[in-house]
CSV table of N, CA and C in Angstrom, one decimal:
chain,number,residue,atom,x,y,z
E,19,UNK,N,-28.9,-25.0,-51.3
E,19,UNK,CA,-27.6,-25.2,-52.0
E,19,UNK,C,-27.4,-26.6,-52.3
E,20,UNK,N,-27.0,-26.9,-53.5
E,20,UNK,CA,-26.9,-28.3,-54.0
E,20,UNK,C,-25.6,-28.9,-53.4
E,21,UNK,N,-25.7,-30.1,-53.0
E,21,UNK,CA,-24.6,-30.8,-52.5
E,21,UNK,C,-23.8,-31.5,-53.6
E,22,UNK,N,-22.5,-31.2,-53.6
E,22,UNK,CA,-21.7,-31.8,-54.7
E,22,UNK,C,-20.8,-32.9,-54.2
E,23,UNK,N,-20.9,-34.0,-54.9
E,23,UNK,CA,-20.1,-35.2,-54.5
E,23,UNK,C,-18.6,-35.0,-54.9
E,24,UNK,N,-17.8,-35.5,-54.0
E,24,UNK,CA,-16.3,-35.5,-54.3
E,24,UNK,C,-16.0,-36.6,-55.3
E,25,UNK,N,-15.2,-36.2,-56.3
E,25,UNK,CA,-14.8,-37.1,-57.3
E,25,UNK,C,-13.5,-37.8,-56.9
E,26,UNK,N,-13.8,-38.9,-56.0
E,26,UNK,CA,-12.6,-39.6,-55.5
E,26,UNK,C,-12.3,-40.9,-56.3
E,27,UNK,N,-12.9,-41.0,-57.4
E,27,UNK,CA,-12.7,-42.2,-58.2
E,27,UNK,C,-13.4,-43.4,-57.8
E,28,UNK,N,-14.2,-43.4,-56.8
E,28,UNK,CA,-15.0,-44.6,-56.4
E,28,UNK,C,-16.1,-44.8,-57.4
E,29,UNK,N,-16.3,-46.1,-57.7
E,29,UNK,CA,-17.3,-46.5,-58.7
E,29,UNK,C,-18.4,-47.3,-58.1
E,30,UNK,N,-19.6,-46.6,-58.1
E,30,UNK,CA,-20.8,-47.3,-57.6
E,30,UNK,C,-21.4,-48.0,-58.8
E,31,UNK,N,-22.3,-48.9,-58.6
E,31,UNK,CA,-23.0,-49.6,-59.7
E,31,UNK,C,-23.7,-48.6,-60.6
E,32,UNK,N,-24.4,-47.7,-60.0
E,32,UNK,CA,-25.2,-46.7,-60.8
E,32,UNK,C,-24.2,-45.9,-61.6
E,33,UNK,N,-23.1,-45.4,-61.1
E,33,UNK,CA,-22.2,-44.6,-61.8
E,33,UNK,C,-21.5,-45.4,-62.9
E,34,UNK,N,-21.3,-46.7,-62.6
E,34,UNK,CA,-20.6,-47.6,-63.6
E,34,UNK,C,-21.6,-47.8,-64.8
E,35,UNK,N,-22.9,-48.0,-64.6
E,35,UNK,CA,-23.8,-48.3,-65.7
E,35,UNK,C,-24.4,-47.1,-66.4
E,36,UNK,N,-24.5,-45.9,-65.7
E,36,UNK,CA,-25.3,-44.8,-66.3
E,36,UNK,C,-24.5,-43.6,-66.6
E,37,UNK,N,-23.2,-43.5,-66.2
E,37,UNK,CA,-22.4,-42.4,-66.5
E,37,UNK,C,-21.2,-42.7,-67.3
E,38,UNK,N,-20.9,-42.0,-68.4
E,38,UNK,CA,-19.8,-42.3,-69.3
E,38,UNK,C,-18.5,-41.7,-68.7
E,39,UNK,N,-18.5,-41.0,-67.6
E,39,UNK,CA,-17.3,-40.4,-67.0
E,39,UNK,C,-16.5,-41.4,-66.2
E,40,UNK,N,-15.2,-41.2,-66.1
E,40,UNK,CA,-14.4,-42.0,-65.3
E,40,UNK,C,-13.7,-43.1,-66.0
E,41,UNK,N,-13.0,-44.0,-65.3
E,41,UNK,CA,-12.3,-45.1,-65.9
E,41,UNK,C,-12.7,-46.4,-65.2
E,42,UNK,N,-12.6,-47.5,-66.0
E,42,UNK,CA,-12.9,-48.8,-65.4
E,42,UNK,C,-11.8,-49.7,-66.0
E,43,UNK,N,-11.3,-50.6,-65.2
E,43,UNK,CA,-10.3,-51.6,-65.6
E,43,UNK,C,-10.9,-52.6,-66.6
E,44,UNK,N,-10.0,-53.3,-67.3
E,44,UNK,CA,-10.4,-54.3,-68.3
E,44,UNK,C,-11.3,-55.4,-67.8
E,45,UNK,N,-10.9,-56.0,-66.7
E,45,UNK,CA,-11.7,-57.2,-66.2
E,45,UNK,C,-13.1,-56.7,-65.8
E,46,UNK,N,-13.2,-55.6,-65.1
E,46,UNK,CA,-14.6,-55.1,-64.7
E,46,UNK,C,-15.4,-54.7,-65.9
E,47,UNK,N,-14.8,-54.1,-66.9
E,47,UNK,CA,-15.6,-53.8,-68.1
E,47,UNK,C,-16.1,-55.0,-68.8
E,48,UNK,N,-15.2,-56.0,-69.0
E,48,UNK,CA,-15.6,-57.2,-69.7
E,48,UNK,C,-16.7,-58.0,-68.9
E,49,UNK,N,-16.5,-58.0,-67.6
E,49,UNK,CA,-17.5,-58.7,-66.8
E,49,UNK,C,-18.8,-58.0,-66.9
E,50,UNK,N,-18.8,-56.7,-66.8
E,50,UNK,CA,-20.1,-56.0,-66.8
E,50,UNK,C,-20.8,-56.1,-68.2
E,51,UNK,N,-20.0,-56.0,-69.3
E,51,UNK,CA,-20.6,-56.1,-70.6
E,51,UNK,C,-21.1,-57.6,-70.8
E,52,UNK,N,-20.4,-58.6,-70.3
E,52,UNK,CA,-20.9,-59.9,-70.5
E,52,UNK,C,-22.2,-60.2,-69.7
E,53,UNK,N,-22.3,-59.6,-68.5
E,53,UNK,CA,-23.5,-59.7,-67.7
E,53,UNK,C,-24.7,-59.0,-68.4
E,54,UNK,N,-24.4,-57.8,-68.9
E,54,UNK,CA,-25.5,-57.1,-69.6
E,54,UNK,C,-26.0,-57.8,-70.8
E,55,UNK,N,-25.0,-58.3,-71.7
E,55,UNK,CA,-25.4,-59.1,-72.9
E,55,UNK,C,-26.2,-60.3,-72.5
E,56,UNK,N,-25.7,-61.0,-71.5
E,56,UNK,CA,-26.4,-62.3,-71.0
E,56,UNK,C,-27.8,-62.0,-70.6
E,57,UNK,N,-28.0,-60.9,-69.8
E,57,UNK,CA,-29.3,-60.6,-69.3
E,57,UNK,C,-30.3,-60.2,-70.5
E,58,UNK,N,-29.7,-59.5,-71.4
E,58,UNK,CA,-30.5,-59.1,-72.6
E,58,UNK,C,-30.9,-60.3,-73.4
E,59,UNK,N,-29.9,-61.2,-73.6
E,59,UNK,CA,-30.2,-62.4,-74.4
E,59,UNK,C,-31.3,-63.3,-73.7
E,60,UNK,N,-31.1,-63.4,-72.4
E,60,UNK,CA,-32.1,-64.2,-71.7
E,60,UNK,C,-33.5,-63.6,-71.7
E,61,UNK,N,-33.6,-62.3,-71.6
E,61,UNK,CA,-34.9,-61.6,-71.7
E,61,UNK,C,-35.5,-61.7,-73.1
E,62,UNK,N,-34.6,-61.6,-74.1
E,62,UNK,CA,-35.1,-61.8,-75.5
E,62,UNK,C,-35.6,-63.2,-75.7
E,63,UNK,N,-34.9,-64.2,-75.2
E,63,UNK,CA,-35.3,-65.6,-75.4
E,63,UNK,C,-36.6,-65.9,-74.7
E,64,UNK,N,-36.7,-65.4,-73.4
E,64,UNK,CA,-38.0,-65.7,-72.7
E,64,UNK,C,-39.1,-64.9,-73.3
E,65,UNK,N,-38.9,-63.7,-73.7
E,65,UNK,CA,-40.0,-62.9,-74.3
E,65,UNK,C,-40.4,-63.5,-75.7
E,66,UNK,N,-39.4,-63.9,-76.5
E,66,UNK,CA,-39.8,-64.5,-77.8
E,66,UNK,C,-40.6,-65.8,-77.6
E,67,UNK,N,-40.2,-66.6,-76.6
E,67,UNK,CA,-40.9,-67.8,-76.3
E,67,UNK,C,-42.3,-67.5,-75.9
E,68,UNK,N,-42.5,-66.5,-75.0
E,68,UNK,CA,-43.8,-66.1,-74.6
E,68,UNK,C,-44.7,-65.6,-75.7
E,69,UNK,N,-44.1,-64.8,-76.6
E,69,UNK,CA,-44.9,-64.3,-77.7
E,69,UNK,C,-45.3,-65.4,-78.7
E,70,UNK,N,-44.4,-66.3,-79.0
E,70,UNK,CA,-44.7,-67.4,-79.9
E,70,UNK,C,-45.8,-68.3,-79.2
E,71,UNK,N,-45.6,-68.6,-77.9
E,71,UNK,CA,-46.6,-69.4,-77.2
E,71,UNK,C,-48.0,-68.7,-77.2
E,72,UNK,N,-48.0,-67.4,-77.0
E,72,UNK,CA,-49.3,-66.7,-76.9
E,72,UNK,C,-50.0,-66.7,-78.2
E,73,UNK,N,-49.3,-66.6,-79.3
E,73,UNK,CA,-49.9,-66.7,-80.6
E,73,UNK,C,-49.9,-68.1,-81.2
E,74,UNK,N,-49.7,-69.1,-80.4
E,74,UNK,CA,-49.8,-70.5,-80.8
E,74,UNK,C,-48.9,-70.8,-82.0
E,75,UNK,N,-47.7,-70.3,-82.0
E,75,UNK,CA,-46.7,-70.5,-83.1
E,75,UNK,C,-47.2,-70.0,-84.4
E,76,UNK,N,-48.1,-69.1,-84.5
E,76,UNK,CA,-48.5,-68.4,-85.7
E,76,UNK,C,-47.6,-67.3,-86.0
E,77,UNK,N,-46.6,-67.6,-86.9
E,77,UNK,CA,-45.5,-66.6,-87.1
E,77,UNK,C,-46.0,-65.3,-87.7
E,78,UNK,N,-47.0,-65.3,-88.5
E,78,UNK,CA,-47.6,-64.1,-89.1
E,78,UNK,C,-48.2,-63.2,-88.1
E,79,UNK,N,-48.9,-63.8,-87.1
E,79,UNK,CA,-49.5,-63.0,-86.1
E,79,UNK,C,-48.5,-62.5,-85.1
E,80,UNK,N,-47.5,-63.3,-84.8
E,80,UNK,CA,-46.4,-62.9,-83.8
E,80,UNK,C,-45.5,-61.8,-84.4
E,81,UNK,N,-45.4,-61.6,-85.7
E,81,UNK,CA,-44.5,-60.6,-86.2
E,81,UNK,C,-45.1,-59.2,-86.2
E,82,UNK,N,-46.3,-59.0,-85.7
E,82,UNK,CA,-46.8,-57.6,-85.5
E,82,UNK,C,-45.9,-56.9,-84.5
E,83,UNK,N,-45.7,-55.6,-84.7
E,83,UNK,CA,-44.8,-54.8,-83.8
E,83,UNK,C,-45.2,-54.7,-82.4
E,84,UNK,N,-46.5,-54.7,-82.1
E,84,UNK,CA,-46.9,-54.5,-80.7
E,84,UNK,C,-46.3,-55.4,-79.6
E,85,UNK,N,-46.2,-56.7,-79.8
E,85,UNK,CA,-45.6,-57.5,-78.8
E,85,UNK,C,-44.1,-57.3,-78.6
E,86,UNK,N,-43.5,-56.7,-79.6
E,86,UNK,CA,-42.0,-56.6,-79.5
E,86,UNK,C,-41.6,-55.2,-79.0
E,87,UNK,N,-42.5,-54.4,-78.7
E,87,UNK,CA,-42.2,-53.0,-78.1
E,87,UNK,C,-41.5,-53.2,-76.7
E,88,UNK,N,-42.0,-54.2,-76.0
E,88,UNK,CA,-41.3,-54.4,-74.6
E,88,UNK,C,-39.9,-54.7,-74.8
E,89,UNK,N,-39.5,-55.6,-75.8
E,89,UNK,CA,-38.1,-55.9,-76.0
E,89,UNK,C,-37.3,-54.7,-76.4
E,90,UNK,N,-37.9,-53.9,-77.3
E,90,UNK,CA,-37.2,-52.7,-77.7
E,90,UNK,C,-37.0,-51.7,-76.5
E,91,UNK,N,-37.9,-51.7,-75.6
E,91,UNK,CA,-37.8,-50.9,-74.4
E,91,UNK,C,-36.7,-51.4,-73.5
E,92,UNK,N,-36.3,-52.7,-73.6
E,92,UNK,CA,-35.1,-53.2,-72.9
E,92,UNK,C,-33.8,-53.0,-73.6
E,93,UNK,N,-33.9,-53.0,-74.9
E,93,UNK,CA,-32.6,-52.8,-75.7
E,93,UNK,C,-32.0,-51.4,-75.6
E,94,UNK,N,-32.8,-50.4,-75.6
E,94,UNK,CA,-32.3,-49.0,-75.5
E,94,UNK,C,-31.5,-48.7,-74.2
E,95,UNK,N,-32.1,-49.0,-73.0
E,95,UNK,CA,-31.3,-48.8,-71.8
E,95,UNK,C,-30.1,-49.7,-71.7
E,96,UNK,N,-30.2,-50.9,-72.2
E,96,UNK,CA,-29.1,-51.8,-72.1
E,96,UNK,C,-27.9,-51.3,-73.0
E,97,UNK,N,-28.3,-50.8,-74.2
E,97,UNK,CA,-27.3,-50.3,-75.1
E,97,UNK,C,-26.6,-49.1,-74.5
E,98,UNK,N,-27.4,-48.2,-73.8
E,98,UNK,CA,-26.8,-47.1,-73.1
E,98,UNK,C,-25.8,-47.5,-72.0
E,99,UNK,N,-26.2,-48.5,-71.3
E,99,UNK,CA,-25.3,-49.0,-70.2
E,99,UNK,C,-24.0,-49.6,-70.8
E,100,UNK,N,-24.1,-50.4,-71.8
E,100,UNK,CA,-22.9,-50.9,-72.5
E,100,UNK,C,-22.0,-49.8,-73.0
E,101,UNK,N,-22.7,-48.8,-73.6
E,101,UNK,CA,-21.9,-47.7,-74.2
E,101,UNK,C,-21.2,-46.9,-73.1
E,102,UNK,N,-21.8,-46.8,-71.9
E,102,UNK,CA,-21.2,-46.1,-70.8
E,102,UNK,C,-20.0,-46.9,-70.3
E,103,UNK,N,-20.1,-48.2,-70.2
E,103,UNK,CA,-19.0,-49.0,-69.7
E,103,UNK,C,-17.9,-49.0,-70.7
E,104,UNK,N,-18.2,-49.1,-72.0
E,104,UNK,CA,-17.1,-49.1,-73.0
E,104,UNK,C,-16.4,-47.7,-73.1
E,105,UNK,N,-17.2,-46.6,-72.8
E,105,UNK,CA,-16.6,-45.3,-72.8
E,105,UNK,C,-15.6,-45.2,-71.7
E,106,UNK,N,-15.9,-45.7,-70.5
E,106,UNK,CA,-15.0,-45.7,-69.4
E,106,UNK,C,-13.8,-46.6,-69.7
E,107,UNK,N,-14.0,-47.6,-70.4
E,107,UNK,CA,-12.8,-48.5,-70.8
E,107,UNK,C,-11.9,-47.7,-71.8
E,108,UNK,N,-12.5,-46.9,-72.7
E,108,UNK,CA,-11.7,-46.1,-73.6
E,108,UNK,C,-10.9,-45.1,-72.8
E,109,UNK,N,-11.6,-44.5,-71.8
E,109,UNK,CA,-10.9,-43.6,-70.9
E,109,UNK,C,-9.7,-44.2,-70.2
E,110,UNK,N,-9.9,-45.5,-69.8
E,110,UNK,CA,-8.8,-46.2,-69.1
E,110,UNK,C,-7.6,-46.4,-70.1
E,111,UNK,N,-7.8,-46.5,-71.4
E,111,UNK,CA,-6.8,-46.6,-72.4
E,111,UNK,C,-6.3,-45.2,-72.8
E,112,UNK,N,-6.8,-44.1,-72.1
E,112,UNK,CA,-6.4,-42.7,-72.4
E,112,UNK,C,-6.9,-42.3,-73.8
E,113,UNK,N,-8.1,-42.8,-74.2
E,113,UNK,CA,-8.7,-42.4,-75.4
E,113,UNK,C,-10.1,-41.8,-75.1
E,114,UNK,N,-10.5,-40.9,-76.0
E,114,UNK,CA,-11.9,-40.4,-75.9
E,114,UNK,C,-12.9,-41.5,-76.2
E,115,UNK,N,-14.1,-41.3,-75.7
E,115,UNK,CA,-15.2,-42.2,-76.0
E,115,UNK,C,-15.5,-42.2,-77.5
E,116,UNK,N,-15.2,-41.2,-78.2
E,116,UNK,CA,-15.4,-41.1,-79.7
E,116,UNK,C,-14.7,-42.2,-80.4
E,117,UNK,N,-13.7,-42.8,-79.8
E,117,UNK,CA,-12.9,-43.9,-80.3
E,117,UNK,C,-13.9,-45.1,-80.6
E,118,UNK,N,-15.0,-45.2,-79.9
E,118,UNK,CA,-15.9,-46.3,-80.1
E,118,UNK,C,-16.6,-46.2,-81.5
E,119,UNK,N,-16.6,-45.1,-82.1
E,119,UNK,CA,-17.2,-45.0,-83.4
E,119,UNK,C,-16.5,-45.8,-84.5
E,120,UNK,N,-15.2,-46.1,-84.2
E,120,UNK,CA,-14.4,-46.9,-85.1
E,120,UNK,C,-15.0,-48.3,-85.2
E,121,UNK,N,-15.7,-48.7,-84.2
E,121,UNK,CA,-16.3,-50.1,-84.1
E,121,UNK,C,-17.4,-50.2,-85.2
E,122,UNK,N,-17.9,-49.1,-85.7
E,122,UNK,CA,-18.9,-49.2,-86.7
E,122,UNK,C,-18.4,-49.3,-88.1
E,123,UNK,N,-17.1,-49.3,-88.3
E,123,UNK,CA,-16.5,-49.4,-89.7
E,123,UNK,C,-15.9,-50.8,-89.8
E,124,UNK,N,-16.4,-51.5,-90.8
E,124,UNK,CA,-15.9,-52.9,-91.1
E,124,UNK,C,-14.4,-52.9,-91.2
E,125,UNK,N,-13.8,-54.0,-90.8
E,125,UNK,CA,-12.4,-54.2,-90.7
E,125,UNK,C,-11.6,-53.3,-89.7
E,126,UNK,N,-11.9,-52.1,-89.8
E,126,UNK,CA,-11.3,-51.1,-88.8
E,126,UNK,C,-11.8,-51.4,-87.4
E,127,UNK,N,-13.0,-52.1,-87.3
E,127,UNK,CA,-13.5,-52.3,-86.0
E,127,UNK,C,-12.7,-53.3,-85.2
E,128,UNK,N,-11.7,-54.0,-85.8
E,128,UNK,CA,-10.9,-54.9,-85.0
E,128,UNK,C,-9.9,-54.1,-84.1
E,129,UNK,N,-9.6,-52.9,-84.5
E,129,UNK,CA,-8.7,-52.1,-83.7
E,129,UNK,C,-9.3,-51.8,-82.3
E,130,UNK,N,-10.5,-51.2,-82.3
E,130,UNK,CA,-11.0,-50.9,-80.9
E,130,UNK,C,-11.2,-52.2,-80.1
E,131,UNK,N,-11.6,-53.3,-80.8
E,131,UNK,CA,-11.8,-54.5,-80.1
E,131,UNK,C,-10.5,-55.0,-79.4
E,132,UNK,N,-9.5,-55.0,-80.2
E,132,UNK,CA,-8.2,-55.5,-79.6
E,132,UNK,C,-7.7,-54.5,-78.5
E,133,UNK,N,-7.9,-53.2,-78.7
E,133,UNK,CA,-7.4,-52.3,-77.7
E,133,UNK,C,-8.2,-52.3,-76.4
E,134,UNK,N,-9.5,-52.5,-76.5
E,134,UNK,CA,-10.3,-52.4,-75.3
E,134,UNK,C,-10.4,-53.8,-74.6
E,135,UNK,N,-10.2,-54.9,-75.3
E,135,UNK,CA,-10.4,-56.2,-74.7
E,135,UNK,C,-9.0,-56.7,-74.3
E,136,UNK,N,-8.0,-56.5,-75.0
E,136,UNK,CA,-6.7,-57.2,-74.7
E,136,UNK,C,-5.6,-56.4,-74.1
E,137,UNK,N,-5.7,-55.1,-74.2
E,137,UNK,CA,-4.6,-54.2,-73.7
E,137,UNK,C,-4.9,-53.6,-72.4
E,138,UNK,N,-3.9,-53.5,-71.5
E,138,UNK,CA,-4.1,-53.0,-70.2
E,138,UNK,C,-4.3,-51.5,-70.3
E,139,UNK,N,-4.9,-50.9,-69.3
E,139,UNK,CA,-5.2,-49.5,-69.3
E,139,UNK,C,-3.9,-48.7,-68.8
E,140,UNK,N,-4.0,-47.4,-68.9
E,140,UNK,CA,-2.9,-46.6,-68.5
E,140,UNK,C,-2.6,-46.8,-67.0
E,141,UNK,N,-1.3,-47.0,-66.7
E,141,UNK,CA,-1.0,-47.4,-65.3
E,141,UNK,C,-1.0,-46.3,-64.3
E,142,UNK,N,-1.1,-45.1,-64.7
E,142,UNK,CA,-1.1,-44.0,-63.7
E,142,UNK,C,-2.3,-43.1,-64.1
E,143,UNK,N,-2.5,-42.0,-63.3
E,143,UNK,CA,-3.6,-41.1,-63.6
E,143,UNK,C,-3.4,-40.5,-65.0
E,144,UNK,N,-4.5,-40.4,-65.7
E,144,UNK,CA,-4.5,-39.7,-67.0
E,144,UNK,C,-5.5,-38.6,-67.0
E,145,UNK,N,-5.8,-38.1,-68.2
E,145,UNK,CA,-6.7,-36.9,-68.3
E,145,UNK,C,-8.1,-37.3,-67.9
E,146,UNK,N,-8.5,-38.5,-67.7
E,146,UNK,CA,-9.8,-39.0,-67.4
E,146,UNK,C,-10.0,-39.4,-65.9
E,147,UNK,N,-8.9,-39.3,-65.2
E,147,UNK,CA,-9.0,-39.6,-63.7
E,147,UNK,C,-7.9,-40.5,-63.3
E,148,UNK,N,-7.9,-40.9,-62.0
E,148,UNK,CA,-6.9,-41.7,-61.4
E,148,UNK,C,-7.0,-43.1,-61.9
E,149,UNK,N,-6.0,-43.9,-61.7
E,149,UNK,CA,-6.0,-45.3,-62.1
E,149,UNK,C,-7.1,-46.0,-61.3
E,150,UNK,N,-8.0,-46.8,-61.9
E,150,UNK,CA,-9.1,-47.4,-61.2
E,150,UNK,C,-8.6,-48.6,-60.5
E,151,UNK,N,-9.2,-48.9,-59.4
E,151,UNK,CA,-8.9,-50.1,-58.6
E,151,UNK,C,-10.1,-51.1,-58.9
E,152,UNK,N,-9.9,-52.1,-59.6
E,152,UNK,CA,-11.0,-52.9,-60.0
E,152,UNK,C,-11.2,-54.1,-59.1
E,153,UNK,N,-12.1,-55.0,-59.5
E,153,UNK,CA,-12.4,-56.2,-58.7
E,153,UNK,C,-11.2,-57.1,-58.6
E,154,UNK,N,-10.5,-57.3,-59.7
E,154,UNK,CA,-9.3,-58.2,-59.7
E,154,UNK,C,-8.3,-57.7,-58.7
E,155,UNK,N,-8.0,-56.4,-58.7
E,155,UNK,CA,-6.9,-55.9,-57.8
E,155,UNK,C,-7.4,-56.0,-56.4
E,156,UNK,N,-8.7,-55.8,-56.1
E,156,UNK,CA,-9.2,-55.9,-54.8
E,156,UNK,C,-9.2,-57.4,-54.3
E,157,UNK,N,-9.4,-58.3,-55.2
E,157,UNK,CA,-9.3,-59.7,-54.9
E,157,UNK,C,-7.9,-60.1,-54.5
E,158,UNK,N,-6.9,-59.6,-55.4
E,158,UNK,CA,-5.5,-59.9,-55.1
E,158,UNK,C,-5.1,-59.3,-53.8
E,159,UNK,N,-5.5,-58.1,-53.5
E,159,UNK,CA,-5.1,-57.5,-52.2
E,159,UNK,C,-5.7,-58.2,-51.0
E,160,UNK,N,-6.9,-58.7,-51.1
E,160,UNK,CA,-7.6,-59.4,-50.1
E,160,UNK,C,-6.9,-60.8,-49.8
E,161,UNK,N,-6.4,-61.4,-50.9
E,161,UNK,CA,-5.8,-62.8,-50.8
E,161,UNK,C,-4.3,-62.8,-50.7
E,162,UNK,N,-3.7,-61.6,-50.6
E,162,UNK,CA,-2.2,-61.5,-50.6
E,162,UNK,C,-1.7,-62.0,-49.3
E,163,UNK,N,-2.4,-61.8,-48.2
E,163,UNK,CA,-2.0,-62.2,-46.9
E,163,UNK,C,-1.9,-63.7,-46.7
E,164,UNK,N,-2.7,-64.5,-47.4
E,164,UNK,CA,-2.9,-65.9,-47.1
E,164,UNK,C,-1.7,-66.7,-47.7
């Protein structure tokens, strides 16, 4: 018999990065996306430097697709993780994750950016789950006594 986890709203790192279900507060989502983008940019920078050094700065030889497959293999899972975090952020604003598709339309893409980056999430439980308790609220609670 399969064991079923209780959906108590707790957010593990694996659940945050690999599952589009649930809610995540604004600070946690922005921090997570910034970390993922930074790690991807650092990996791309290091890998590009290694490829150019390996081919002794011969741009024609380094533009073959084989050396860049590793980088493509990093981009796909990172894109999935960022999409999962942003889907949770949409859920915190009481929107479906389909709302992210508006980010693909020029000029209209400002709307999802403003809503997901600058506006606070729903203050109570919504159709996607209970109000999340993020890192910022945990820090405030821990430092309230002092």
